[in-house]
PDB file of C-alpha atoms in Angstrom:
ATOM      1  CA  MET A   5      26.499 -36.959 -38.343  1.00  0.00           C
ATOM      2  CA  SER A   6      26.689 -40.411 -36.809  1.00  0.00           C
ATOM      3  CA  ALA A   7      27.004 -41.246 -33.120  1.00  0.00           C
ATOM      4  CA  ALA A   8      30.579 -42.467 -33.717  1.00  0.00           C
ATOM      5  CA  ASP A   9      31.574 -39.111 -35.157  1.00  0.00           C
ATOM      6  CA  LEU A  10      30.070 -37.348 -32.171  1.00  0.00           C
ATOM      7  CA  ALA A  11      31.949 -39.615 -29.780  1.00  0.00           C
ATOM      8  CA  ALA A  12      35.212 -39.034 -31.633  1.00  0.00           C
ATOM      9  CA  GLY A  13      34.698 -35.264 -31.528  1.00  0.00           C
ATOM     10  CA  SER A  14      34.042 -35.344 -27.811  1.00  0.00           C
ATOM     11  CA  LYS A  15      37.396 -37.094 -27.228  1.00  0.00           C
ATOM     12  CA  ARG A  16      39.388 -34.404 -29.016  1.00  0.00           C
ATOM     13  CA  PRO A  17      41.415 -32.187 -26.660  1.00  0.00           C
ATOM     14  CA  PRO A  18      40.107 -28.652 -26.284  1.00  0.00           C
ATOM     15  CA  ALA A  19      41.791 -26.025 -28.401  1.00  0.00           C
ATOM     16  CA  ALA A  20      44.534 -24.107 -26.657  1.00  0.00           C
ATOM     17  CA  ALA A  21      43.610 -20.647 -25.545  1.00  0.00           C
ATOM     18  CA  GLY A  22      44.465 -18.191 -28.241  1.00  0.00           C
ATOM     19  CA  ALA A  23      45.297 -20.898 -30.793  1.00  0.00           C
ATOM     20  CA  GLY A  24      42.956 -19.361 -33.364  1.00  0.00           C
ATOM     21  CA  ALA A  25      43.652 -16.162 -35.138  1.00  0.00           C
ATOM     22  CA  GLY A  26      40.863 -14.393 -33.246  1.00  0.00           C
ATOM     23  CA  GLY A  27      41.486 -15.966 -29.828  1.00  0.00           C
ATOM     24  CA  PRO A  28      42.084 -14.001 -26.645  1.00  0.00           C
ATOM     25  CA  GLY A  29      45.778 -14.837 -26.737  1.00  0.00           C
ATOM     26  CA  ALA A  30      46.124 -13.315 -30.181  1.00  0.00           C
ATOM     27  CA  ARG A  31      44.359 -10.166 -29.025  1.00  0.00           C
ATOM     28  CA  GLY A  32      46.661  -9.982 -26.019  1.00  0.00           C
ATOM     29  CA  ARG A  33      49.736 -10.318 -28.183  1.00  0.00           C
ATOM     30  CA  THR A  34      48.447  -7.652 -30.546  1.00  0.00           C
ATOM     31  CA  THR A  35      47.685  -5.348 -27.645  1.00  0.00           C
ATOM     32  CA  GLY A  36      51.114  -5.968 -26.189  1.00  0.00           C
ATOM     33  CA  ARG A  37      52.869  -5.099 -29.423  1.00  0.00           C
ATOM     34  CA  GLY A  38      50.698  -2.009 -29.924  1.00  0.00           C
ATOM     35  CA  GLY A  39      51.190  -0.928 -26.311  1.00  0.00           C
ATOM     36  CA  ARG A  40      54.837  -0.216 -26.994  1.00  0.00           C
ATOM     37  CA  TRP A  41      53.863   2.650 -29.276  1.00  0.00           C
ATOM     38  CA  ARG A  42      50.917   4.071 -27.333  1.00  0.00           C
ATOM     39  CA  TRP A  43      53.075   6.776 -25.816  1.00  0.00           C
ATOM     40  CA  LEU A  44      54.078   8.211 -29.201  1.00  0.00           C
ATOM     41  CA  PRO A  45      51.021  10.518 -29.688  1.00  0.00           C
ATOM     42  CA  ILE A  46      51.487  12.127 -26.260  1.00  0.00           C
ATOM     43  CA  ALA A  47      55.284  12.211 -26.353  1.00  0.00           C
ATOM     44  CA  PRO A  48      55.547  15.769 -27.802  1.00  0.00           C
ATOM     45  CA  ALA A  49      53.151  17.184 -25.192  1.00  0.00           C
ATOM     46  CA  THR A  50      54.981  15.346 -22.409  1.00  0.00           C
ATOM     47  CA  LEU A  51      58.342  16.688 -23.563  1.00  0.00           C
ATOM     48  CA  LEU A  52      56.981  20.235 -23.748  1.00  0.00           C
ATOM     49  CA  LEU A  53      55.558  19.961 -20.217  1.00  0.00           C
ATOM     50  CA  LEU A  54      58.867  18.666 -18.899  1.00  0.00           C
ATOM     51  CA  LEU A  55      60.771  21.395 -20.700  1.00  0.00           C
ATOM     52  CA  PHE A  56      58.615  24.452 -19.983  1.00  0.00           C
ATOM     53  CA  LEU A  57      56.853  23.448 -16.731  1.00  0.00           C
ATOM     54  CA  ALA A  58      58.801  20.883 -14.766  1.00  0.00           C
ATOM     55  CA  GLY A  59      62.155  22.367 -15.804  1.00  0.00           C
ATOM     56  CA  PRO A  60      61.531  25.912 -14.477  1.00  0.00           C
ATOM     57  CA  ILE A  61      59.886  24.555 -11.316  1.00  0.00           C
ATOM     58  CA  GLY A  62      62.894  22.340 -10.671  1.00  0.00           C
ATOM     59  CA  TYR A  63      65.266  25.264 -11.194  1.00  0.00           C
ATOM     60  CA  CYS A  64      63.181  27.424  -8.836  1.00  0.00           C
ATOM     61  CA  VAL A  65      63.361  24.702  -6.185  1.00  0.00           C
ATOM     62  CA  TYR A  66      67.158  24.780  -6.513  1.00  0.00           C
ATOM     63  CA  ILE A  67      67.293  28.596  -6.273  1.00  0.00           C
ATOM     64  CA  ALA A  68      65.061  28.585  -3.174  1.00  0.00           C
ATOM     65  CA  PHE A  69      67.783  26.711  -1.263  1.00  0.00           C
ATOM     66  CA  THR A  70      70.521  29.196  -2.203  1.00  0.00           C
ATOM     67  CA  ASP A  71      71.391  32.801  -1.298  1.00  0.00           C
ATOM     68  CA  MET A  72      71.267  33.965  -4.926  1.00  0.00           C
ATOM     69  CA  GLN A  73      71.053  37.734  -5.403  1.00  0.00           C
ATOM     70  CA  LEU A  74      70.713  39.999  -8.412  1.00  0.00           C
ATOM     71  CA  THR A  75      73.558  42.349  -7.500  1.00  0.00           C
ATOM     72  CA  GLY A  76      76.739  42.327  -5.434  1.00  0.00           C
ATOM     73  CA  GLN A  77      77.334  38.588  -5.705  1.00  0.00           C
ATOM     74  CA  THR A  78      79.661  36.554  -7.923  1.00  0.00           C
ATOM     75  CA  SER A  79      78.235  33.100  -7.094  1.00  0.00           C
ATOM     76  CA  ALA A  80      75.404  31.604  -5.060  1.00  0.00           C
ATOM     77  CA  SER A  81      75.910  29.135  -2.241  1.00  0.00           C
ATOM     78  CA  PHE A  82      73.634  26.479  -0.792  1.00  0.00           C
ATOM     79  CA  VAL A  83      71.921  27.637   2.427  1.00  0.00           C
ATOM     80  CA  GLY A  84      69.469  24.787   3.040  1.00  0.00           C
ATOM     81  CA  PHE A  85      66.176  25.808   4.666  1.00  0.00           C
ATOM     82  CA  ASP A  86      67.409  29.227   5.784  1.00  0.00           C
ATOM     83  CA  ASN A  87      65.170  31.078   3.316  1.00  0.00           C
ATOM     84  CA  PHE A  88      62.088  29.223   4.541  1.00  0.00           C
ATOM     85  CA  ARG A  89      62.973  29.795   8.200  1.00  0.00           C
ATOM     86  CA  ARG A  90      63.499  33.453   7.393  1.00  0.00           C
ATOM     87  CA  ALA A  91      60.072  33.647   5.744  1.00  0.00           C
ATOM     88  CA  PHE A  92      58.185  32.243   8.736  1.00  0.00           C
ATOM     89  CA  ALA A  93      60.087  34.608  11.045  1.00  0.00           C
ATOM     90  CA  ASP A  94      59.394  37.615   8.789  1.00  0.00           C
ATOM     91  CA  ALA A  95      56.476  39.794   9.926  1.00  0.00           C
ATOM     92  CA  GLY A  96      56.096  41.053   6.358  1.00  0.00           C
ATOM     93  CA  PHE A  97      55.618  37.514   5.078  1.00  0.00           C
ATOM     94  CA  ARG A  98      53.000  36.718   7.720  1.00  0.00           C
ATOM     95  CA  ASN A  99      51.172  39.943   6.867  1.00  0.00           C
ATOM     96  CA  ALA A 100      51.242  38.978   3.177  1.00  0.00           C
ATOM     97  CA  VAL A 101      49.786  35.544   3.968  1.00  0.00           C
ATOM     98  CA  VAL A 102      46.893  37.089   5.903  1.00  0.00           C
ATOM     99  CA  LEU A 103      46.182  39.660   3.180  1.00  0.00           C
ATOM    100  CA  THR A 104      46.346  36.949   0.501  1.00  0.00           C
ATOM    101  CA  LEU A 105      43.730  34.894   2.341  1.00  0.00           C
ATOM    102  CA  VAL A 106      41.523  37.982   2.843  1.00  0.00           C
ATOM    103  CA  PHE A 107      41.900  38.951  -0.816  1.00  0.00           C
ATOM    104  CA  THR A 108      41.059  35.404  -1.952  1.00  0.00           C
ATOM    105  CA  LEU A 109      38.073  35.085   0.393  1.00  0.00           C
ATOM    106  CA  ILE A 110      36.508  38.423  -0.568  1.00  0.00           C
ATOM    107  CA  SER A 111      37.237  38.556  -4.280  1.00  0.00           C
ATOM    108  CA  SER A 112      37.070  34.878  -5.267  1.00  0.00           C
ATOM    109  CA  ILE A 113      35.147  32.668  -2.852  1.00  0.00           C
ATOM    110  CA  LEU A 114      32.515  35.248  -1.897  1.00  0.00           C
ATOM    111  CA  GLY A 115      32.650  37.830  -4.675  1.00  0.00           C
ATOM    112  CA  GLN A 116      33.202  36.185  -8.066  1.00  0.00           C
ATOM    113  CA  ASN A 117      31.546  32.910  -7.111  1.00  0.00           C
ATOM    114  CA  THR A 118      28.380  34.417  -5.625  1.00  0.00           C
ATOM    115  CA  LEU A 119      27.976  37.227  -8.135  1.00  0.00           C
ATOM    116  CA  GLY A 120      28.660  34.884 -11.056  1.00  0.00           C
ATOM    117  CA  LEU A 121      25.943  32.488  -9.886  1.00  0.00           C
ATOM    118  CA  ALA A 122      23.475  35.344  -9.355  1.00  0.00           C
ATOM    119  CA  LEU A 123      24.129  36.784 -12.818  1.00  0.00           C
ATOM    120  CA  ALA A 124      23.811  33.360 -14.444  1.00  0.00           C
ATOM    121  CA  ALA A 125      20.483  32.716 -12.694  1.00  0.00           C
ATOM    122  CA  LEU A 126      19.107  36.153 -13.600  1.00  0.00           C
ATOM    123  CA  MET A 127      20.236  35.895 -17.216  1.00  0.00           C
ATOM    124  CA  ARG A 128      18.513  32.522 -17.519  1.00  0.00           C
ATOM    125  CA  ARG A 129      15.201  34.193 -16.727  1.00  0.00           C
ATOM    126  CA  GLY A 130      15.861  37.377 -18.711  1.00  0.00           C
ATOM    127  CA  SER A 131      15.044  38.122 -22.300  1.00  0.00           C
ATOM    128  CA  LYS A 132      17.500  37.601 -25.119  1.00  0.00           C
ATOM    129  CA  THR A 133      18.314  41.325 -25.233  1.00  0.00           C
ATOM    130  CA  VAL A 134      19.022  41.437 -21.499  1.00  0.00           C
ATOM    131  CA  ARG A 135      21.231  38.350 -21.721  1.00  0.00           C
ATOM    132  CA  SER A 136      23.204  39.770 -24.641  1.00  0.00           C
ATOM    133  CA  VAL A 137      23.773  43.195 -23.072  1.00  0.00           C
ATOM    134  CA  THR A 138      24.637  41.811 -19.622  1.00  0.00           C
ATOM    135  CA  GLY A 139      26.979  39.195 -21.058  1.00  0.00           C
ATOM    136  CA  ALA A 140      28.771  41.770 -23.230  1.00  0.00           C
ATOM    137  CA  ILE A 141      29.284  44.171 -20.297  1.00  0.00           C
ATOM    138  CA  VAL A 142      30.558  41.502 -17.897  1.00  0.00           C
ATOM    139  CA  ILE A 143      32.793  39.723 -20.416  1.00  0.00           C
ATOM    140  CA  SER A 144      34.311  43.013 -21.621  1.00  0.00           C
ATOM    141  CA  ALA A 145      35.899  43.419 -18.172  1.00  0.00           C
ATOM    142  CA  TRP A 146      37.250  39.881 -18.312  1.00  0.00           C
ATOM    143  CA  VAL A 147      38.942  40.168 -21.698  1.00  0.00           C
ATOM    144  CA  LEU A 148      40.842  43.327 -20.749  1.00  0.00           C
ATOM    145  CA  PRO A 149      44.538  42.793 -19.969  1.00  0.00           C
ATOM    146  CA  GLU A 150      45.144  42.737 -16.239  1.00  0.00           C
ATOM    147  CA  ILE A 151      47.353  45.814 -16.250  1.00  0.00           C
ATOM    148  CA  VAL A 152      44.781  47.802 -18.256  1.00  0.00           C
ATOM    149  CA  ALA A 153      42.020  46.774 -15.852  1.00  0.00           C
ATOM    150  CA  GLY A 154      44.279  47.818 -12.969  1.00  0.00           C
ATOM    151  CA  PHE A 155      44.731  51.349 -14.335  1.00  0.00           C
ATOM    152  CA  LEU A 156      40.989  51.655 -15.024  1.00  0.00           C
ATOM    153  CA  LEU A 157      40.136  50.642 -11.459  1.00  0.00           C
ATOM    154  CA  TYR A 158      42.821  52.964 -10.130  1.00  0.00           C
ATOM    155  CA  THR A 159      41.058  55.901 -11.772  1.00  0.00           C
ATOM    156  CA  PHE A 160      37.749  54.646 -10.366  1.00  0.00           C
ATOM    157  CA  PHE A 161      38.894  54.320  -6.718  1.00  0.00           C
ATOM    158  CA  SER A 162      41.413  57.197  -6.569  1.00  0.00           C
ATOM    159  CA  LYS A 163      40.736  60.354  -4.559  1.00  0.00           C
ATOM    160  CA  GLU A 164      39.725  62.314  -7.667  1.00  0.00           C
ATOM    161  CA  GLY A 165      38.212  59.264  -9.341  1.00  0.00           C
ATOM    162  CA  THR A 166      34.776  58.278 -10.596  1.00  0.00           C
ATOM    163  CA  LEU A 167      33.544  56.725  -7.350  1.00  0.00           C
ATOM    164  CA  ASN A 168      34.155  59.863  -5.296  1.00  0.00           C
ATOM    165  CA  ALA A 169      32.599  61.979  -8.041  1.00  0.00           C
ATOM    166  CA  LEU A 170      29.433  59.883  -7.832  1.00  0.00           C
ATOM    167  CA  LEU A 171      29.402  60.042  -4.027  1.00  0.00           C
ATOM    168  CA  ASP A 172      29.888  63.809  -4.106  1.00  0.00           C
ATOM    169  CA  TRP A 173      27.032  64.154  -6.597  1.00  0.00           C
ATOM    170  CA  LEU A 174      24.844  62.178  -4.184  1.00  0.00           C
ATOM    171  CA  HIS A 175      26.048  64.399  -1.293  1.00  0.00           C
ATOM    172  CA  LEU A 176      27.696  61.445   0.430  1.00  0.00           C
ATOM    173  CA  PRO A 177      31.103  61.560   2.175  1.00  0.00           C
ATOM    174  CA  VAL A 178      34.117  60.835  -0.029  1.00  0.00           C
ATOM    175  CA  GLN A 179      37.499  59.374   0.886  1.00  0.00           C
ATOM    176  CA  ASN A 180      40.713  58.109  -0.628  1.00  0.00           C
ATOM    177  CA  TRP A 181      39.738  54.462  -1.007  1.00  0.00           C
ATOM    178  CA  LEU A 182      43.198  53.320  -2.097  1.00  0.00           C
ATOM    179  CA  TYR A 183      44.619  54.751   1.140  1.00  0.00           C
ATOM    180  CA  THR A 184      41.925  53.996   3.715  1.00  0.00           C
ATOM    181  CA  LEU A 185      40.695  50.585   2.433  1.00  0.00           C
ATOM    182  CA  PRO A 186      43.301  49.351  -0.071  1.00  0.00           C
ATOM    183  CA  ILE A 187      42.747  45.594   0.315  1.00  0.00           C
ATOM    184  CA  LEU A 188      38.984  46.041  -0.150  1.00  0.00           C
ATOM    185  CA  ALA A 189      39.534  48.263  -3.189  1.00  0.00           C
ATOM    186  CA  VAL A 190      41.748  45.707  -4.941  1.00  0.00           C
ATOM    187  CA  SER A 191      39.356  42.904  -3.910  1.00  0.00           C
ATOM    188  CA  PHE A 192      36.371  44.642  -5.499  1.00  0.00           C
ATOM    189  CA  ALA A 193      38.491  45.378  -8.561  1.00  0.00           C
ATOM    190  CA  ASN A 194      39.262  41.678  -8.919  1.00  0.00           C
ATOM    191  CA  VAL A 195      35.559  40.859  -8.532  1.00  0.00           C
ATOM    192  CA  TRP A 196      34.725  43.280 -11.338  1.00  0.00           C
ATOM    193  CA  ARG A 197      37.350  41.791 -13.602  1.00  0.00           C
ATOM    194  CA  GLY A 198      36.905  38.066 -12.922  1.00  0.00           C
ATOM    195  CA  THR A 199      33.164  37.533 -12.424  1.00  0.00           C
ATOM    196  CA  ALA A 200      32.632  36.745 -16.115  1.00  0.00           C
ATOM    197  CA  PHE A 201      34.359  33.364 -15.790  1.00  0.00           C
ATOM    198  CA  SER A 202      32.062  32.265 -12.961  1.00  0.00           C
ATOM    199  CA  MET A 203      29.040  33.548 -14.860  1.00  0.00           C
ATOM    200  CA  LEU A 204      29.934  31.465 -17.918  1.00  0.00           C
ATOM    201  CA  VAL A 205      30.591  28.334 -15.851  1.00  0.00           C
ATOM    202  CA  TYR A 206      27.299  28.620 -13.982  1.00  0.00           C
ATOM    203  CA  SER A 207      25.346  29.514 -17.125  1.00  0.00           C
ATOM    204  CA  ALA A 208      26.494  26.246 -18.682  1.00  0.00           C
ATOM    205  CA  ALA A 209      25.722  24.302 -15.484  1.00  0.00           C
ATOM    206  CA  LEU A 210      22.231  25.793 -15.078  1.00  0.00           C
ATOM    207  CA  SER A 211      21.372  25.019 -18.694  1.00  0.00           C
ATOM    208  CA  GLU A 212      21.908  21.309 -17.935  1.00  0.00           C
ATOM    209  CA  ILE A 213      19.224  21.234 -15.212  1.00  0.00           C
ATOM    210  CA  PRO A 214      16.027  19.707 -16.668  1.00  0.00           C
ATOM    211  CA  LYS A 215      13.180  22.190 -16.680  1.00  0.00           C
ATOM    212  CA  GLU A 216      10.812  19.412 -15.608  1.00  0.00           C
ATOM    213  CA  VAL A 217      12.550  19.184 -12.235  1.00  0.00           C
ATOM    214  CA  THR A 218      12.188  22.860 -11.371  1.00  0.00           C
ATOM    215  CA  GLU A 219       8.655  23.003 -12.769  1.00  0.00           C
ATOM    216  CA  SER A 220       7.611  20.021 -10.660  1.00  0.00           C
ATOM    217  CA  ALA A 221       9.078  21.636  -7.544  1.00  0.00           C
ATOM    218  CA  GLU A 222       7.235  24.868  -8.347  1.00  0.00           C
ATOM    219  CA  VAL A 223       3.963  22.976  -8.768  1.00  0.00           C
ATOM    220  CA  ASP A 224       4.564  21.294  -5.397  1.00  0.00           C
ATOM    221  CA  GLY A 225       4.751  24.728  -3.780  1.00  0.00           C
ATOM    222  CA  ALA A 226       8.500  25.172  -3.412  1.00  0.00           C
ATOM    223  CA  GLY A 227       9.547  28.810  -3.265  1.00  0.00           C
ATOM    224  CA  GLY A 228      12.507  30.394  -5.009  1.00  0.00           C
ATOM    225  CA  TRP A 229      14.947  29.907  -2.118  1.00  0.00           C
ATOM    226  CA  GLN A 230      13.766  26.338  -1.556  1.00  0.00           C
ATOM    227  CA  ARG A 231      14.330  25.507  -5.207  1.00  0.00           C
ATOM    228  CA  LEU A 232      17.785  27.096  -4.996  1.00  0.00           C
ATOM    229  CA  TRP A 233      18.911  25.164  -1.892  1.00  0.00           C
ATOM    230  CA  ARG A 234      17.127  21.873  -2.535  1.00  0.00           C
ATOM    231  CA  ILE A 235      17.449  21.528  -6.331  1.00  0.00           C
ATOM    232  CA  THR A 236      19.745  24.002  -8.079  1.00  0.00           C
ATOM    233  CA  LEU A 237      22.798  23.983  -5.809  1.00  0.00           C
ATOM    234  CA  PRO A 238      22.910  20.187  -5.309  1.00  0.00           C
ATOM    235  CA  MET A 239      22.599  19.574  -9.052  1.00  0.00           C
ATOM    236  CA  ILE A 240      25.460  21.963  -9.946  1.00  0.00           C
ATOM    237  CA  ARG A 241      27.626  20.955  -6.993  1.00  0.00           C
ATOM    238  CA  ARG A 242      30.515  19.707  -9.095  1.00  0.00           C
ATOM    239  CA  SER A 243      30.488  22.868 -11.216  1.00  0.00           C
ATOM    240  CA  ILE A 244      30.644  24.933  -8.031  1.00  0.00           C
ATOM    241  CA  GLY A 245      33.670  22.953  -6.844  1.00  0.00           C
ATOM    242  CA  THR A 246      35.430  23.278 -10.184  1.00  0.00           C
ATOM    243  CA  ASN A 247      34.737  27.005 -10.392  1.00  0.00           C
ATOM    244  CA  LEU A 248      35.914  27.594  -6.824  1.00  0.00           C
ATOM    245  CA  MET A 249      39.159  25.718  -7.432  1.00  0.00           C
ATOM    246  CA  LEU A 250      39.998  27.529 -10.684  1.00  0.00           C
ATOM    247  CA  ASN A 251      39.020  30.942  -9.310  1.00  0.00           C
ATOM    248  CA  THR A 252      40.998  30.445  -6.119  1.00  0.00           C
ATOM    249  CA  LEU A 253      44.154  29.412  -7.969  1.00  0.00           C
ATOM    250  CA  GLN A 254      43.829  32.383 -10.328  1.00  0.00           C
ATOM    251  CA  THR A 255      43.215  34.825  -7.472  1.00  0.00           C
ATOM    252  CA  LEU A 256      46.210  33.589  -5.486  1.00  0.00           C
ATOM    253  CA  SER A 257      48.485  34.586  -8.368  1.00  0.00           C
ATOM    254  CA  VAL A 258      47.018  38.055  -9.078  1.00  0.00           C
ATOM    255  CA  PHE A 259      49.874  40.533  -9.329  1.00  0.00           C
ATOM    256  CA  GLY A 260      49.401  43.059 -12.143  1.00  0.00           C
ATOM    257  CA  LEU A 261      46.028  44.329 -10.879  1.00  0.00           C
ATOM    258  CA  ILE A 262      47.327  45.055  -7.371  1.00  0.00           C
ATOM    259  CA  TRP A 263      50.637  46.451  -8.603  1.00  0.00           C
ATOM    260  CA  ALA A 264      48.919  48.897 -10.955  1.00  0.00           C
ATOM    261  CA  MET A 265      46.483  50.084  -8.273  1.00  0.00           C
ATOM    262  CA  THR A 266      48.494  50.244  -5.034  1.00  0.00           C
ATOM    263  CA  ARG A 267      51.897  48.530  -5.503  1.00  0.00           C
ATOM    264  CA  GLY A 268      51.127  46.772  -2.236  1.00  0.00           C
ATOM    265  CA  GLY A 269      50.703  50.007  -0.299  1.00  0.00           C
ATOM    266  CA  PRO A 270      50.204  52.210   1.440  1.00  0.00           C
ATOM    267  CA  GLY A 271      52.950  50.641   3.522  1.00  0.00           C
ATOM    268  CA  ASN A 272      52.183  46.949   3.140  1.00  0.00           C
ATOM    269  CA  ARG A 273      48.406  47.088   3.661  1.00  0.00           C
ATOM    270  CA  SER A 274      47.625  45.500   0.273  1.00  0.00           C
ATOM    271  CA  GLN A 275      50.833  43.504  -0.168  1.00  0.00           C
ATOM    272  CA  THR A 276      49.700  39.977  -1.021  1.00  0.00           C
ATOM    273  CA  LEU A 277      52.153  37.120  -1.493  1.00  0.00           C
ATOM    274  CA  PRO A 278      52.811  37.712  -5.227  1.00  0.00           C
ATOM    275  CA  VAL A 279      53.572  41.400  -4.546  1.00  0.00           C
ATOM    276  CA  PHE A 280      55.723  40.517  -1.510  1.00  0.00           C
ATOM    277  CA  MET A 281      57.602  37.942  -3.578  1.00  0.00           C
ATOM    278  CA  TYR A 282      58.251  40.488  -6.364  1.00  0.00           C
ATOM    279  CA  ASP A 283      59.404  43.102  -3.865  1.00  0.00           C
ATOM    280  CA  GLN A 284      61.892  40.740  -2.225  1.00  0.00           C
ATOM    281  CA  ALA A 285      63.209  39.224  -5.455  1.00  0.00           C
ATOM    282  CA  PHE A 286      63.502  42.273  -7.711  1.00  0.00           C
ATOM    283  CA  ASN A 287      63.325  45.436  -5.612  1.00  0.00           C
ATOM    284  CA  LYS A 288      65.593  44.066  -2.874  1.00  0.00           C
ATOM    285  CA  SER A 289      67.496  41.705  -5.235  1.00  0.00           C
ATOM    286  CA  LEU A 290      66.967  38.671  -2.942  1.00  0.00           C
ATOM    287  CA  ILE A 291      66.268  36.089  -5.643  1.00  0.00           C
ATOM    288  CA  GLY A 292      66.754  33.072  -3.358  1.00  0.00           C
ATOM    289  CA  TYR A 293      64.428  34.408  -0.665  1.00  0.00           C
ATOM    290  CA  GLY A 294      61.827  35.580  -3.179  1.00  0.00           C
ATOM    291  CA  THR A 295      61.832  32.179  -4.879  1.00  0.00           C
ATOM    292  CA  ALA A 296      61.322  30.458  -1.520  1.00  0.00           C
ATOM    293  CA  VAL A 297      58.257  32.661  -1.001  1.00  0.00           C
ATOM    294  CA  ALA A 298      57.041  31.668  -4.481  1.00  0.00           C
ATOM    295  CA  LEU A 299      57.323  27.981  -3.540  1.00  0.00           C
ATOM    296  CA  LEU A 300      55.336  28.618  -0.367  1.00  0.00           C
ATOM    297  CA  LEU A 301      52.676  30.323  -2.495  1.00  0.00           C
ATOM    298  CA  LEU A 302      52.680  27.260  -4.746  1.00  0.00           C
ATOM    299  CA  LEU A 303      52.167  25.121  -1.643  1.00  0.00           C
ATOM    300  CA  VAL A 304      49.190  27.261  -0.563  1.00  0.00           C
ATOM    301  CA  GLY A 305      47.593  26.777  -3.992  1.00  0.00           C
ATOM    302  CA  ALA A 306      48.224  23.025  -3.786  1.00  0.00           C
ATOM    303  CA  LEU A 307      46.503  22.857  -0.381  1.00  0.00           C
ATOM    304  CA  PHE A 308      43.451  24.670  -1.749  1.00  0.00           C
ATOM    305  CA  SER A 309      43.388  22.263  -4.708  1.00  0.00           C
ATOM    306  CA  VAL A 310      43.533  19.204  -2.437  1.00  0.00           C
ATOM    307  CA  VAL A 311      40.658  20.513  -0.319  1.00  0.00           C
ATOM    308  CA  TYR A 312      38.468  21.242  -3.349  1.00  0.00           C
ATOM    309  CA  LEU A 313      39.268  17.901  -5.000  1.00  0.00           C
ATOM    310  CA  ARG A 314      38.343  16.009  -1.822  1.00  0.00           C
ATOM    311  CA  LEU A 315      35.059  17.908  -1.629  1.00  0.00           C
ATOM    312  CA  MET A 316      34.329  17.104  -5.279  1.00  0.00           C
ATOM    313  CA  ARG A 317      35.153  13.422  -4.939  1.00  0.00           C
ATOM    314  CA  GLU A 318      31.804  12.497  -3.416  1.00  0.00           C
ATOM    315  CA  GLU A 319      29.049  12.135  -5.971  1.00  0.00           C
ATOM    316  CA  VAL A 320      25.795  14.001  -5.603  1.00  0.00           C
TER     317      VAL A 320
END
């Protein structure tokens, strides 16, 4: 190519952006046209969520601001925040809030979380037979329907149940656990039933820890507790947060287990928020008030979720 041709080429104006078929402008136009139809694959799922999730929640929000009742009423009227003011002034509601927090702390945060981690760590070091037998026993409690597990634990903790039979055989004092310590009885029952989920979560998390890390720490003289606090827990921190959030939300909504064992009694000594809500809405026919309590329970779960998500936001 001659010098004149080079000079002529240098004087040509630069090509407009996107003028070619493969230019950025063409890609942008293609993306813009395709973007109009991106929502189509998720449209059915979105419609189902709006229909079966957002719809009922919206209707419950409406009911919570009315005086709707099951019997003795022809139409419901709007009462504003009266149901919520009534809840905060109700000693039964405040008692249910306290018992719900105690039940969640004992059975979920301390019980299922700690026991699940311990079982996962022990199974990792056990033989294949031990892992299989332990996993089958723990998971069998988890797969039982909640109402069935409730009746089984009722027979275990009742006055003539298995626990007192074992204590009597050991010549230890017996008592009616469902009467003297009802909230502890239902808490331990929930631990027995729900620990399998935590065990599975932590088993998967522990399997992702490189063996070289723990072996190096062991060679450097780190003991078992040091390895747990300095290596294991920091490396599975996000799994701990996820497990705590899911377990807490599930425990806050436990109803069938408590209803089968104590029905919130004796008195109201094991009446958590779901049981209190059911009692107000269906036993006393106060649908509006019971729905307001359900929304407050939903708010409690949302607060727990926000706390856990903020704790999980920071990277290890």
